[in-house]
Structures are given as C-alpha cells and as structure tokens.
Backbone atoms as SQL, in Angstrom:
CREATE TABLE atoms (id INTEGER PRIMARY KEY, chain TEXT, resi INTEGER, resn TEXT, atom TEXT, x REAL, y REAL, z REAL);
INSERT INTO atoms VALUES
  (1, 'A', 1, 'MET', 'N', 96.758, 102.602, 116.711),
  (2, 'A', 1, 'MET', 'CA', 96.691, 103.093, 118.074),
  (3, 'A', 1, 'MET', 'C', 96.220, 104.634, 118.187),
  (4, 'A', 2, 'PRO', 'N', 95.310, 104.816, 119.003),
  (5, 'A', 2, 'PRO', 'CA', 94.841, 106.247, 119.142),
  (6, 'A', 2, 'PRO', 'C', 95.972, 107.179, 119.751),
  (7, 'A', 3, 'ALA', 'N', 96.092, 108.289, 119.321),
  (8, 'A', 3, 'ALA', 'CA', 96.995, 109.345, 119.858),
  (9, 'A', 3, 'ALA', 'C', 96.460, 109.853, 121.275),
  (10, 'A', 4, 'ALA', 'N', 97.208, 109.966, 122.123),
  (11, 'A', 4, 'ALA', 'CA', 96.670, 110.348, 123.428),
  (12, 'A', 4, 'ALA', 'C', 96.562, 111.968, 123.579),
  (13, 'A', 5, 'HIS', 'N', 97.278, 112.575, 122.770),
  (14, 'A', 5, 'HIS', 'CA', 97.056, 114.081, 123.082),
  (15, 'A', 5, 'HIS', 'C', 97.410, 114.837, 121.601),
  (16, 'A', 6, 'LEU', 'N', 96.698, 115.786, 121.348),
  (17, 'A', 6, 'LEU', 'CA', 97.009, 116.664, 120.211),
  (18, 'A', 6, 'LEU', 'C', 97.309, 118.161, 120.848),
  (19, 'A', 7, 'SER', 'N', 98.361, 118.779, 120.428),
  (20, 'A', 7, 'SER', 'CA', 98.655, 119.978, 120.962),
  (21, 'A', 7, 'SER', 'C', 97.547, 120.931, 120.335),
  (22, 'A', 8, 'ARG', 'N', 97.320, 122.112, 120.961),
  (23, 'A', 8, 'ARG', 'CA', 96.491, 123.169, 120.398),
  (24, 'A', 8, 'ARG', 'C', 96.965, 123.643, 119.070),
  (25, 'A', 9, 'TRP', 'N', 96.161, 123.882, 118.197),
  (26, 'A', 9, 'TRP', 'CA', 96.357, 124.296, 116.866),
  (27, 'A', 9, 'TRP', 'C', 96.365, 125.831, 116.905),
  (28, 'A', 10, 'HIS', 'N', 97.366, 126.457, 116.222),
  (29, 'A', 10, 'HIS', 'CA', 97.233, 127.955, 116.109),
  (30, 'A', 10, 'HIS', 'C', 96.886, 128.342, 114.708),
  (31, 'A', 11, 'PRO', 'N', 95.748, 128.942, 114.306),
  (32, 'A', 11, 'PRO', 'CA', 95.463, 129.260, 112.793),
  (33, 'A', 11, 'PRO', 'C', 96.371, 130.361, 112.327),
  (34, 'A', 12, 'SER', 'N', 96.543, 130.366, 111.008),
  (35, 'A', 12, 'SER', 'CA', 97.162, 131.401, 110.158),
  (36, 'A', 12, 'SER', 'C', 96.248, 131.799, 109.299),
  (37, 'A', 13, 'PHE', 'N', 96.170, 132.839, 108.748),
  (38, 'A', 13, 'PHE', 'CA', 95.038, 133.362, 107.682),
  (39, 'A', 13, 'PHE', 'C', 95.729, 133.397, 106.490),
  (40, 'A', 14, 'LEU', 'N', 94.795, 133.088, 105.490),
  (41, 'A', 14, 'LEU', 'CA', 95.052, 133.224, 104.142),
  (42, 'A', 14, 'LEU', 'C', 94.337, 134.499, 103.658),
  (43, 'A', 15, 'PHE', 'N', 95.063, 135.667, 103.468),
  (44, 'A', 15, 'PHE', 'CA', 94.448, 136.814, 103.308),
  (45, 'A', 15, 'PHE', 'C', 94.324, 137.120, 101.720),
  (46, 'A', 16, 'PHE', 'N', 93.300, 137.583, 101.126),
  (47, 'A', 16, 'PHE', 'CA', 93.134, 138.073, 99.838),
  (48, 'A', 16, 'PHE', 'C', 93.235, 139.641, 99.672),
  (49, 'A', 17, 'ASP', 'N', 93.775, 139.902, 98.466),
  (50, 'A', 17, 'ASP', 'CA', 94.184, 141.479, 98.227),
  (51, 'A', 17, 'ASP', 'C', 92.702, 142.269, 98.278),
  (52, 'A', 18, 'HIS', 'N', 91.756, 141.671, 98.082),
  (53, 'A', 18, 'HIS', 'CA', 90.582, 142.411, 98.099),
  (54, 'A', 18, 'HIS', 'C', 89.266, 141.394, 98.425),
  (55, 'A', 19, 'PRO', 'N', 88.139, 141.762, 98.839),
  (56, 'A', 19, 'PRO', 'CA', 86.981, 140.893, 99.066),
  (57, 'A', 19, 'PRO', 'C', 86.585, 140.203, 97.920),
  (58, 'A', 20, 'ASN', 'N', 86.288, 138.939, 97.882),
  (59, 'A', 20, 'ASN', 'CA', 85.902, 138.316, 96.815),
  (60, 'A', 20, 'ASN', 'C', 84.274, 138.651, 96.429),
  (61, 'A', 21, 'ASN', 'N', 83.772, 138.029, 95.580),
  (62, 'A', 21, 'ASN', 'CA', 82.382, 138.363, 95.251),
  (63, 'A', 21, 'ASN', 'C', 81.219, 138.008, 96.196),
  (64, 'A', 22, 'LEU', 'N', 81.747, 137.242, 97.179),
  (65, 'A', 22, 'LEU', 'CA', 80.887, 136.878, 98.181),
  (66, 'A', 22, 'LEU', 'C', 81.105, 137.955, 99.545),
  (67, 'A', 23, 'GLY', 'N', 81.988, 138.795, 99.294),
  (68, 'A', 23, 'GLY', 'CA', 82.270, 139.783, 100.381),
  (69, 'A', 23, 'GLY', 'C', 83.122, 139.365, 101.420),
  (70, 'A', 24, 'TYR', 'N', 83.912, 138.293, 101.446),
  (71, 'A', 24, 'TYR', 'CA', 84.786, 137.883, 102.504),
  (72, 'A', 24, 'TYR', 'C', 86.141, 138.285, 102.189),
  (73, 'A', 25, 'LYS', 'N', 86.914, 138.669, 103.032),
  (74, 'A', 25, 'LYS', 'CA', 88.313, 139.187, 103.015),
  (75, 'A', 25, 'LYS', 'C', 89.162, 137.896, 103.158),
  (76, 'A', 26, 'THR', 'N', 88.851, 136.998, 104.017),
  (77, 'A', 26, 'THR', 'CA', 89.576, 135.865, 104.400),
  (78, 'A', 26, 'THR', 'C', 88.823, 134.510, 104.419),
  (79, 'A', 27, 'LEU', 'N', 89.322, 133.318, 104.287),
  (80, 'A', 27, 'LEU', 'CA', 88.507, 132.180, 104.510),
  (81, 'A', 27, 'LEU', 'C', 88.078, 132.184, 106.000),
  (82, 'A', 28, 'ASP', 'N', 88.840, 132.891, 106.897),
  (83, 'A', 28, 'ASP', 'CA', 88.408, 132.875, 108.248),
  (84, 'A', 28, 'ASP', 'C', 87.133, 133.618, 108.253),
  (85, 'A', 29, 'ASP', 'N', 86.967, 134.688, 107.580),
  (86, 'A', 29, 'ASP', 'CA', 85.807, 135.592, 107.679),
  (87, 'A', 29, 'ASP', 'C', 84.499, 134.649, 107.260),
  (88, 'A', 30, 'PHE', 'N', 84.796, 133.751, 106.120),
  (89, 'A', 30, 'PHE', 'CA', 83.665, 132.981, 105.774),
  (90, 'A', 30, 'PHE', 'C', 83.458, 131.966, 106.919),
  (91, 'A', 31, 'ALA', 'N', 84.368, 131.385, 107.479),
  (92, 'A', 31, 'ALA', 'CA', 84.093, 130.292, 108.446),
  (93, 'A', 31, 'ALA', 'C', 83.395, 131.007, 109.709),
  (94, 'A', 32, 'VAL', 'N', 83.964, 132.104, 110.010),
  (95, 'A', 32, 'VAL', 'CA', 83.143, 132.780, 111.266),
  (96, 'A', 32, 'VAL', 'C', 81.804, 133.272, 110.907),
  (97, 'A', 33, 'SER', 'N', 81.490, 133.749, 109.570),
  (98, 'A', 33, 'SER', 'CA', 80.191, 134.069, 109.302),
  (99, 'A', 33, 'SER', 'C', 79.144, 132.916, 109.405),
  (100, 'A', 34, 'LYS', 'N', 79.756, 131.581, 109.322),
  (101, 'A', 34, 'LYS', 'CA', 78.956, 130.414, 109.477),
  (102, 'A', 34, 'LYS', 'C', 78.929, 129.831, 110.650),
  (103, 'A', 35, 'GLY', 'N', 79.669, 130.320, 111.686),
  (104, 'A', 35, 'GLY', 'CA', 79.818, 129.768, 113.016),
  (105, 'A', 35, 'GLY', 'C', 80.701, 128.736, 113.138),
  (106, 'A', 36, 'GLY', 'N', 81.685, 128.930, 112.189),
  (107, 'A', 36, 'GLY', 'CA', 82.823, 127.797, 112.178),
  (108, 'A', 36, 'GLY', 'C', 84.310, 128.413, 112.443),
  (109, 'A', 37, 'VAL', 'N', 85.320, 127.597, 112.152),
  (110, 'A', 37, 'VAL', 'CA', 86.601, 127.932, 112.459),
  (111, 'A', 37, 'VAL', 'C', 87.499, 127.580, 111.126),
  (112, 'A', 38, 'TYR', 'N', 88.414, 128.460, 110.805),
  (113, 'A', 38, 'TYR', 'CA', 89.279, 128.133, 109.741),
  (114, 'A', 38, 'TYR', 'C', 90.735, 128.006, 110.317),
  (115, 'A', 39, 'MET', 'N', 91.542, 126.994, 109.986),
  (116, 'A', 39, 'MET', 'CA', 92.758, 126.723, 110.282),
  (117, 'A', 39, 'MET', 'C', 93.664, 126.387, 109.092),
  (118, 'A', 40, 'ARG', 'N', 94.983, 126.798, 109.198),
  (119, 'A', 40, 'ARG', 'CA', 95.846, 126.506, 108.038),
  (120, 'A', 40, 'ARG', 'C', 97.264, 126.260, 108.798),
  (121, 'A', 41, 'TYR', 'N', 97.847, 125.086, 108.105),
  (122, 'A', 41, 'TYR', 'CA', 99.315, 124.944, 108.562),
  (123, 'A', 41, 'TYR', 'C', 99.927, 124.807, 107.199),
  (124, 'A', 42, 'SER', 'N', 100.885, 125.640, 106.729),
  (125, 'A', 42, 'SER', 'CA', 101.565, 125.643, 105.531),
  (126, 'A', 42, 'SER', 'C', 100.524, 125.626, 104.383),
  (127, 'A', 43, 'ASP', 'N', 100.489, 124.564, 103.592),
  (128, 'A', 43, 'ASP', 'CA', 99.589, 124.440, 102.435),
  (129, 'A', 43, 'ASP', 'C', 98.313, 123.604, 102.716),
  (130, 'A', 44, 'ASP', 'N', 98.126, 123.242, 104.148),
  (131, 'A', 44, 'ASP', 'CA', 96.931, 122.317, 104.462),
  (132, 'A', 44, 'ASP', 'C', 95.941, 123.383, 105.082),
  (133, 'A', 45, 'ILE', 'N', 94.744, 123.326, 104.428),
  (134, 'A', 45, 'ILE', 'CA', 93.661, 124.104, 104.781),
  (135, 'A', 45, 'ILE', 'C', 92.720, 123.248, 105.588),
  (136, 'A', 46, 'LEU', 'N', 91.989, 123.840, 106.597),
  (137, 'A', 46, 'LEU', 'CA', 90.965, 123.129, 107.370),
  (138, 'A', 46, 'LEU', 'C', 89.785, 124.155, 107.532),
  (139, 'A', 47, 'LEU', 'N', 88.568, 123.879, 107.109),
  (140, 'A', 47, 'LEU', 'CA', 87.523, 124.583, 107.507),
  (141, 'A', 47, 'LEU', 'C', 86.459, 123.667, 108.205),
  (142, 'A', 48, 'ILE', 'N', 86.259, 124.064, 109.408),
  (143, 'A', 48, 'ILE', 'CA', 85.063, 123.372, 110.219),
  (144, 'A', 48, 'ILE', 'C', 83.940, 124.273, 110.504),
  (145, 'A', 49, 'ILE', 'N', 82.906, 123.923, 109.793),
  (146, 'A', 49, 'ILE', 'CA', 81.751, 124.725, 109.768),
  (147, 'A', 49, 'ILE', 'C', 80.501, 123.921, 110.070),
  (148, 'A', 50, 'PRO', 'N', 79.394, 124.558, 110.772),
  (149, 'A', 50, 'PRO', 'CA', 78.261, 123.713, 110.985),
  (150, 'A', 50, 'PRO', 'C', 77.576, 123.391, 109.680),
  (151, 'A', 51, 'ALA', 'N', 76.975, 122.134, 109.602),
  (152, 'A', 51, 'ALA', 'CA', 76.391, 121.588, 108.400),
  (153, 'A', 51, 'ALA', 'C', 74.999, 122.122, 108.120),
  (154, 'A', 52, 'GLU', 'N', 75.194, 122.885, 106.887),
  (155, 'A', 52, 'GLU', 'CA', 74.007, 123.471, 106.473),
  (156, 'A', 52, 'GLU', 'C', 73.941, 122.948, 104.904),
  (157, 'A', 53, 'ASP', 'N', 72.708, 123.022, 104.273),
  (158, 'A', 53, 'ASP', 'CA', 72.643, 122.759, 102.827),
  (159, 'A', 53, 'ASP', 'C', 73.386, 123.690, 102.208),
  (160, 'A', 54, 'GLY', 'N', 74.426, 123.067, 101.347),
  (161, 'A', 54, 'GLY', 'CA', 75.153, 123.820, 100.375),
  (162, 'A', 54, 'GLY', 'C', 76.328, 124.610, 100.856),
  (163, 'A', 55, 'VAL', 'N', 76.618, 124.625, 102.222),
  (164, 'A', 55, 'VAL', 'CA', 77.772, 125.521, 102.797),
  (165, 'A', 55, 'VAL', 'C', 78.970, 124.823, 102.444),
  (166, 'A', 56, 'ALA', 'N', 79.122, 123.396, 102.528),
  (167, 'A', 56, 'ALA', 'CA', 80.396, 122.674, 102.081),
  (168, 'A', 56, 'ALA', 'C', 80.796, 123.036, 100.779),
  (169, 'A', 57, 'GLU', 'N', 80.014, 122.998, 99.763),
  (170, 'A', 57, 'GLU', 'CA', 80.169, 123.174, 98.380),
  (171, 'A', 57, 'GLU', 'C', 80.514, 124.631, 98.279),
  (172, 'A', 58, 'GLU', 'N', 79.827, 125.496, 99.032),
  (173, 'A', 58, 'GLU', 'CA', 80.213, 127.009, 99.021),
  (174, 'A', 58, 'GLU', 'C', 81.654, 127.349, 99.453),
  (175, 'A', 59, 'ALA', 'N', 81.971, 126.720, 100.493),
  (176, 'A', 59, 'ALA', 'CA', 83.386, 126.617, 100.990),
  (177, 'A', 59, 'ALA', 'C', 84.377, 126.155, 99.927),
  (178, 'A', 60, 'GLU', 'N', 84.116, 125.186, 99.370),
  (179, 'A', 60, 'GLU', 'CA', 85.054, 124.554, 98.408),
  (180, 'A', 60, 'GLU', 'C', 85.276, 125.542, 97.180),
  (181, 'A', 61, 'LYS', 'N', 84.176, 125.947, 96.703),
  (182, 'A', 61, 'LYS', 'CA', 84.228, 126.904, 95.574),
  (183, 'A', 61, 'LYS', 'C', 85.083, 128.202, 95.938),
  (184, 'A', 62, 'LEU', 'N', 84.658, 128.681, 97.093),
  (185, 'A', 62, 'LEU', 'CA', 85.262, 129.951, 97.656),
  (186, 'A', 62, 'LEU', 'C', 86.846, 129.691, 97.662),
  (187, 'A', 63, 'ALA', 'N', 87.298, 128.512, 98.249),
  (188, 'A', 63, 'ALA', 'CA', 88.813, 128.183, 98.473),
  (189, 'A', 63, 'ALA', 'C', 89.439, 127.972, 97.017),
  (190, 'A', 64, 'ILE', 'N', 88.874, 127.339, 96.221),
  (191, 'A', 64, 'ILE', 'CA', 89.385, 127.162, 94.831),
  (192, 'A', 64, 'ILE', 'C', 89.522, 128.559, 94.109),
  (193, 'A', 65, 'ALA', 'N', 88.474, 129.235, 94.150),
  (194, 'A', 65, 'ALA', 'CA', 88.455, 130.530, 93.379),
  (195, 'A', 65, 'ALA', 'C', 89.525, 131.561, 93.962),
  (196, 'A', 66, 'GLU', 'N', 89.734, 131.578, 95.300),
  (197, 'A', 66, 'GLU', 'CA', 90.518, 132.515, 95.810),
  (198, 'A', 66, 'GLU', 'C', 92.056, 132.086, 95.731),
  (199, 'A', 67, 'ILE', 'N', 92.280, 130.737, 95.884),
  (200, 'A', 67, 'ILE', 'CA', 93.719, 130.258, 95.591),
  (201, 'A', 67, 'ILE', 'C', 94.058, 130.382, 94.179),
  (202, 'A', 68, 'LYS', 'N', 92.964, 130.245, 93.223),
  (203, 'A', 68, 'LYS', 'CA', 93.514, 130.381, 91.761),
  (204, 'A', 68, 'LYS', 'C', 93.941, 131.894, 91.362),
  (205, 'A', 69, 'LYS', 'N', 93.422, 132.834, 92.277),
  (206, 'A', 69, 'LYS', 'CA', 93.655, 134.370, 92.009),
  (207, 'A', 69, 'LYS', 'C', 95.266, 134.556, 92.425),
  (208, 'A', 70, 'SER', 'N', 95.758, 133.488, 93.235),
  (209, 'A', 70, 'SER', 'CA', 96.979, 133.815, 93.799),
  (210, 'A', 70, 'SER', 'C', 98.131, 133.240, 92.869),
  (211, 'A', 71, 'GLY', 'N', 97.840, 132.524, 91.767),
  (212, 'A', 71, 'GLY', 'CA', 98.707, 132.065, 90.774),
  (213, 'A', 71, 'GLY', 'C', 98.290, 130.843, 90.129),
  (214, 'A', 72, 'SER', 'N', 98.691, 130.806, 88.762),
  (215, 'A', 72, 'SER', 'CA', 98.254, 129.579, 88.135),
  (216, 'A', 72, 'SER', 'C', 99.048, 128.285, 88.561),
  (217, 'A', 73, 'LYS', 'N', 100.082, 128.353, 89.218),
  (218, 'A', 73, 'LYS', 'CA', 100.651, 127.100, 89.835),
  (219, 'A', 73, 'LYS', 'C', 100.249, 126.655, 91.093),
  (220, 'A', 74, 'LEU', 'N', 99.344, 127.390, 91.769),
  (221, 'A', 74, 'LEU', 'CA', 98.857, 126.875, 92.879),
  (222, 'A', 74, 'LEU', 'C', 97.329, 126.198, 92.601),
  (223, 'A', 75, 'ILE', 'N', 97.203, 124.864, 93.146),
  (224, 'A', 75, 'ILE', 'CA', 96.037, 124.245, 92.853),
  (225, 'A', 75, 'ILE', 'C', 95.669, 123.421, 94.032),
  (226, 'A', 76, 'ILE', 'N', 94.390, 123.245, 94.117),
  (227, 'A', 76, 'ILE', 'CA', 93.781, 122.333, 95.215),
  (228, 'A', 76, 'ILE', 'C', 93.827, 120.897, 94.644),
  (229, 'A', 77, 'LYS', 'N', 94.508, 120.036, 95.167),
  (230, 'A', 77, 'LYS', 'CA', 94.581, 118.550, 94.796),
  (231, 'A', 77, 'LYS', 'C', 93.359, 117.872, 95.228),
  (232, 'A', 78, 'GLN', 'N', 92.423, 117.600, 94.253),
  (233, 'A', 78, 'GLN', 'CA', 91.255, 116.954, 94.532),
  (234, 'A', 78, 'GLN', 'C', 91.461, 115.570, 95.366),
  (235, 'A', 79, 'GLU', 'N', 92.507, 114.911, 94.984),
  (236, 'A', 79, 'GLU', 'CA', 92.872, 113.604, 95.610),
  (237, 'A', 79, 'GLU', 'C', 93.273, 113.752, 97.040),
  (238, 'A', 80, 'LYS', 'N', 93.463, 115.076, 97.358),
  (239, 'A', 80, 'LYS', 'CA', 93.618, 115.317, 99.015),
  (240, 'A', 80, 'LYS', 'C', 92.610, 116.106, 99.620),
  (241, 'A', 81, 'THR', 'N', 91.450, 116.265, 98.929),
  (242, 'A', 81, 'THR', 'CA', 90.236, 117.015, 99.328),
  (243, 'A', 81, 'THR', 'C', 89.278, 116.258, 99.974),
  (244, 'A', 82, 'CYS', 'N', 88.654, 116.554, 101.115),
  (245, 'A', 82, 'CYS', 'CA', 87.689, 115.728, 101.718),
  (246, 'A', 82, 'CYS', 'C', 86.693, 116.612, 102.329),
  (247, 'A', 83, 'ILE', 'N', 85.387, 116.332, 101.990),
  (248, 'A', 83, 'ILE', 'CA', 84.298, 116.885, 102.833),
  (249, 'A', 83, 'ILE', 'C', 83.521, 115.813, 103.631),
  (250, 'A', 84, 'ALA', 'N', 83.522, 116.131, 104.918),
  (251, 'A', 84, 'ALA', 'CA', 83.071, 114.992, 105.766),
  (252, 'A', 84, 'ALA', 'C', 82.029, 115.712, 106.822),
  (253, 'A', 85, 'GLU', 'N', 81.238, 114.937, 107.527),
  (254, 'A', 85, 'GLU', 'CA', 80.334, 115.467, 108.539),
  (255, 'A', 85, 'GLU', 'C', 80.317, 114.510, 109.749),
  (256, 'A', 86, 'PHE', 'N', 80.355, 115.040, 110.870),
  (257, 'A', 86, 'PHE', 'CA', 80.130, 114.560, 112.115),
  (258, 'A', 86, 'PHE', 'C', 78.916, 114.794, 112.776),
  (259, 'A', 87, 'GLN', 'N', 78.208, 113.783, 113.140),
  (260, 'A', 87, 'GLN', 'CA', 77.015, 114.011, 113.815),
  (261, 'A', 87, 'GLN', 'C', 76.980, 113.376, 115.303),
  (262, 'A', 88, 'LYS', 'N', 76.388, 114.207, 116.293),
  (263, 'A', 88, 'LYS', 'CA', 76.281, 113.478, 117.595),
  (264, 'A', 88, 'LYS', 'C', 75.409, 112.221, 117.574),
  (265, 'A', 89, 'SER', 'N', 75.924, 111.259, 118.229),
  (266, 'A', 89, 'SER', 'CA', 75.391, 109.868, 118.388),
  (267, 'A', 89, 'SER', 'C', 75.402, 109.500, 119.962),
  (268, 'A', 90, 'LYS', 'N', 74.713, 108.415, 120.333),
  (269, 'A', 90, 'LYS', 'CA', 74.781, 107.987, 121.726),
  (270, 'A', 90, 'LYS', 'C', 76.262, 107.491, 122.228),
  (271, 'A', 91, 'SER', 'N', 76.958, 106.998, 121.165),
  (272, 'A', 91, 'SER', 'CA', 78.364, 106.661, 121.425),
  (273, 'A', 91, 'SER', 'C', 79.507, 107.709, 121.133),
  (274, 'A', 92, 'GLY', 'N', 79.061, 108.937, 120.910),
  (275, 'A', 92, 'GLY', 'CA', 80.085, 110.014, 120.636),
  (276, 'A', 92, 'GLY', 'C', 79.733, 110.689, 119.441),
  (277, 'A', 93, 'LEU', 'N', 80.773, 110.723, 118.374),
  (278, 'A', 93, 'LEU', 'CA', 80.477, 111.419, 117.170),
  (279, 'A', 93, 'LEU', 'C', 80.474, 110.339, 116.091),
  (280, 'A', 94, 'MET', 'N', 79.584, 110.533, 115.140),
  (281, 'A', 94, 'MET', 'CA', 79.571, 109.706, 114.009),
  (282, 'A', 94, 'MET', 'C', 80.120, 110.167, 112.815),
  (283, 'A', 95, 'PHE', 'N', 81.108, 109.691, 112.095),
  (284, 'A', 95, 'PHE', 'CA', 81.718, 110.207, 110.959),
  (285, 'A', 95, 'PHE', 'C', 80.978, 109.690, 109.637),
  (286, 'A', 96, 'SER', 'N', 80.809, 110.666, 108.774),
  (287, 'A', 96, 'SER', 'CA', 80.236, 110.457, 107.320),
  (288, 'A', 96, 'SER', 'C', 81.125, 110.951, 106.312),
  (289, 'A', 97, 'HIS', 'N', 81.542, 110.233, 105.259),
  (290, 'A', 97, 'HIS', 'CA', 82.350, 110.881, 104.230),
  (291, 'A', 97, 'HIS', 'C', 81.169, 111.272, 103.223),
  (292, 'A', 98, 'ILE', 'N', 81.467, 112.589, 102.833),
  (293, 'A', 98, 'ILE', 'CA', 80.426, 113.151, 101.954),
  (294, 'A', 98, 'ILE', 'C', 81.157, 113.218, 100.582),
  (295, 'A', 99, 'LYS', 'N', 82.444, 113.600, 100.359),
  (296, 'A', 99, 'LYS', 'CA', 82.961, 113.841, 98.979),
  (297, 'A', 99, 'LYS', 'C', 84.427, 113.823, 99.171),
  (298, 'A', 100, 'GLY', 'N', 85.109, 113.327, 97.984),
  (299, 'A', 100, 'GLY', 'CA', 86.497, 113.395, 97.855),
  (300, 'A', 100, 'GLY', 'C', 87.139, 111.931, 97.985),
  (301, 'A', 101, 'LEU', 'N', 88.434, 111.963, 97.474),
  (302, 'A', 101, 'LEU', 'CA', 88.905, 110.520, 97.288),
  (303, 'A', 101, 'LEU', 'C', 89.706, 110.003, 98.709),
  (304, 'A', 102, 'GLN', 'N', 89.948, 111.359, 99.498),
  (305, 'A', 102, 'GLN', 'CA', 90.572, 110.889, 100.738),
  (306, 'A', 102, 'GLN', 'C', 89.474, 110.813, 101.797),
  (307, 'A', 103, 'GLY', 'N', 89.953, 110.090, 102.981),
  (308, 'A', 103, 'GLY', 'CA', 89.121, 110.184, 104.061),
  (309, 'A', 103, 'GLY', 'C', 87.866, 109.155, 104.176),
  (310, 'A', 104, 'HIS', 'N', 87.932, 108.226, 103.615),
  (311, 'A', 104, 'HIS', 'CA', 86.875, 107.269, 103.706),
  (312, 'A', 104, 'HIS', 'C', 86.703, 106.546, 105.081),
  (313, 'A', 105, 'ASN', 'N', 87.826, 106.484, 105.819),
  (314, 'A', 105, 'ASN', 'CA', 87.853, 105.909, 107.171),
  (315, 'A', 105, 'ASN', 'C', 87.907, 106.822, 108.307),
  (316, 'A', 106, 'GLY', 'N', 87.805, 108.098, 107.992),
  (317, 'A', 106, 'GLY', 'CA', 88.111, 109.111, 109.053),
  (318, 'A', 106, 'GLY', 'C', 88.528, 110.383, 108.373),
  (319, 'A', 107, 'PHE', 'N', 88.468, 111.562, 109.078),
  (320, 'A', 107, 'PHE', 'CA', 88.931, 112.800, 108.537),
  (321, 'A', 107, 'PHE', 'C', 90.397, 112.769, 108.816),
  (322, 'A', 108, 'GLU', 'N', 91.307, 113.147, 107.676),
  (323, 'A', 108, 'GLU', 'CA', 92.803, 113.287, 107.862),
  (324, 'A', 108, 'GLU', 'C', 93.221, 114.610, 107.764),
  (325, 'A', 109, 'TYR', 'N', 94.110, 115.118, 108.623),
  (326, 'A', 109, 'TYR', 'CA', 94.689, 116.260, 108.655),
  (327, 'A', 109, 'TYR', 'C', 95.991, 116.273, 109.356),
  (328, 'A', 110, 'LEU', 'N', 97.239, 116.882, 108.769),
  (329, 'A', 110, 'LEU', 'CA', 98.427, 117.050, 109.202),
  (330, 'A', 110, 'LEU', 'C', 98.934, 115.658, 109.893),
  (331, 'A', 111, 'GLY', 'N', 98.766, 114.514, 109.305),
  (332, 'A', 111, 'GLY', 'CA', 99.392, 113.226, 109.693),
  (333, 'A', 111, 'GLY', 'C', 98.504, 112.503, 110.614),
  (334, 'A', 112, 'PHE', 'N', 97.433, 113.091, 110.948),
  (335, 'A', 112, 'PHE', 'CA', 96.540, 112.252, 111.997),
  (336, 'A', 112, 'PHE', 'C', 95.005, 112.023, 111.236),
  (337, 'A', 113, 'GLN', 'N', 94.315, 111.038, 111.684),
  (338, 'A', 113, 'GLN', 'CA', 93.120, 110.723, 111.317),
  (339, 'A', 113, 'GLN', 'C', 92.163, 110.561, 112.517),
  (340, 'A', 114, 'TYR', 'N', 91.006, 111.164, 112.222),
  (341, 'A', 114, 'TYR', 'CA', 89.988, 111.209, 113.354),
  (342, 'A', 114, 'TYR', 'C', 88.672, 110.517, 112.891),
  (343, 'A', 115, 'ASP', 'N', 88.142, 109.551, 113.507),
  (344, 'A', 115, 'ASP', 'CA', 87.002, 108.929, 113.028),
  (345, 'A', 115, 'ASP', 'C', 85.612, 109.246, 113.817),
  (346, 'A', 116, 'GLY', 'N', 85.902, 110.141, 114.740),
  (347, 'A', 116, 'GLY', 'CA', 84.671, 110.572, 115.565),
  (348, 'A', 116, 'GLY', 'C', 84.755, 110.107, 116.946),
  (349, 'A', 117, 'LYS', 'N', 85.591, 109.097, 117.028),
  (350, 'A', 117, 'LYS', 'CA', 85.838, 108.589, 118.472),
  (351, 'A', 117, 'LYS', 'C', 87.192, 108.641, 118.848),
  (352, 'A', 118, 'PHE', 'N', 88.222, 108.387, 117.871),
  (353, 'A', 118, 'PHE', 'CA', 89.638, 108.339, 118.368),
  (354, 'A', 118, 'PHE', 'C', 90.423, 109.188, 117.213),
  (355, 'A', 119, 'VAL', 'N', 91.665, 109.550, 117.672),
  (356, 'A', 119, 'VAL', 'CA', 92.609, 110.195, 116.799),
  (357, 'A', 119, 'VAL', 'C', 93.699, 109.165, 116.583),
  (358, 'A', 120, 'TYR', 'N', 94.088, 108.960, 115.500),
  (359, 'A', 120, 'TYR', 'CA', 95.157, 108.041, 115.071),
  (360, 'A', 120, 'TYR', 'C', 96.264, 108.653, 114.372),
  (361, 'A', 121, 'VAL', 'N', 97.391, 108.258, 114.475),
  (362, 'A', 121, 'VAL', 'CA', 98.645, 108.735, 113.606),
  (363, 'A', 121, 'VAL', 'C', 98.433, 107.866, 112.304),
  (364, 'A', 122, 'ARG', 'N', 98.430, 108.372, 111.282),
  (365, 'A', 122, 'ARG', 'CA', 98.351, 107.784, 110.058),
  (366, 'A', 122, 'ARG', 'C', 99.635, 106.814, 109.887),
  (367, 'A', 123, 'ASP', 'N', 99.541, 105.775, 109.299),
  (368, 'A', 123, 'ASP', 'CA', 100.689, 104.956, 108.881),
  (369, 'A', 123, 'ASP', 'C', 101.809, 105.541, 108.210),
  (370, 'A', 124, 'SER', 'N', 101.332, 106.471, 107.201),
  (371, 'A', 124, 'SER', 'CA', 102.398, 107.045, 106.242),
  (372, 'A', 124, 'SER', 'C', 103.107, 108.192, 107.127),
  (373, 'A', 125, 'THR', 'N', 102.758, 108.473, 108.312),
  (374, 'A', 125, 'THR', 'CA', 103.393, 109.616, 109.177),
  (375, 'A', 125, 'THR', 'C', 104.341, 109.027, 109.671),
  (376, 'A', 126, 'ILE', 'N', 104.344, 107.709, 110.223),
  (377, 'A', 126, 'ILE', 'CA', 105.306, 106.942, 111.015),
  (378, 'A', 126, 'ILE', 'C', 106.592, 106.595, 110.237);
C-alpha cells in the first residue's frame, strides 16, 4: 500500500577534516556542485544527483574513500548500496536499477521504497 505522506527530511552533513583530492569539504559540496542534494539520517546516506556519465561512480568512490578515512571499522555495506536512475515518462517517473544488490523493485531509504510512481512502507519496517 502506498504511503500517503512523507514528512520533510532535514539533511545533516558528514564533514571531513580537510578537502579530499577532488576539493570537496563535504558530500553536500559534491552534491551541490553536481546540481543535486545530499541527505543523511544516522548512518544512512542519500545522494540525489542529475544523471551524467560517471557521476554515480564518482559519488560512490568519494563516499567510500572519505568514510574509510574516519576509521577502519566504518564500512559501506555493498549489500545495502544502490545506484538507481529515475527518468521522466508519460506516466510519471520510470525507475531503473543500475547497480547494487538492493533496490531491484524500487529505491529504498529509511524503511520506504519508491518505484517512480508510489511510495511504499517496506514489509520489514512494519
């Protein structure tokens, strides 16, 4: 069943001690430089950026590299990582799974799933 309403998300920022080799101080700086948005809730990171060749892979590499600098026990779980694309279509947005073990039926974040048309509460959340 689609969720009727999602409350507004408030981003928090993951700050790095120094600019990385790409010159970004935060993942937010990276997202903004690409015309996108960075959101984080606890250990769940979300980058929404316009589709360009290589930008998703660049974002993933940046996040992995910067998180590794924060300590050897911090890792990005590949089984929870998803790269997806949404394209405009006549019926709304069309979801395409690009990479990752998660999110084959829609993009998942904070217990919700979005398929381009509807927002669902994941079964594991209930």
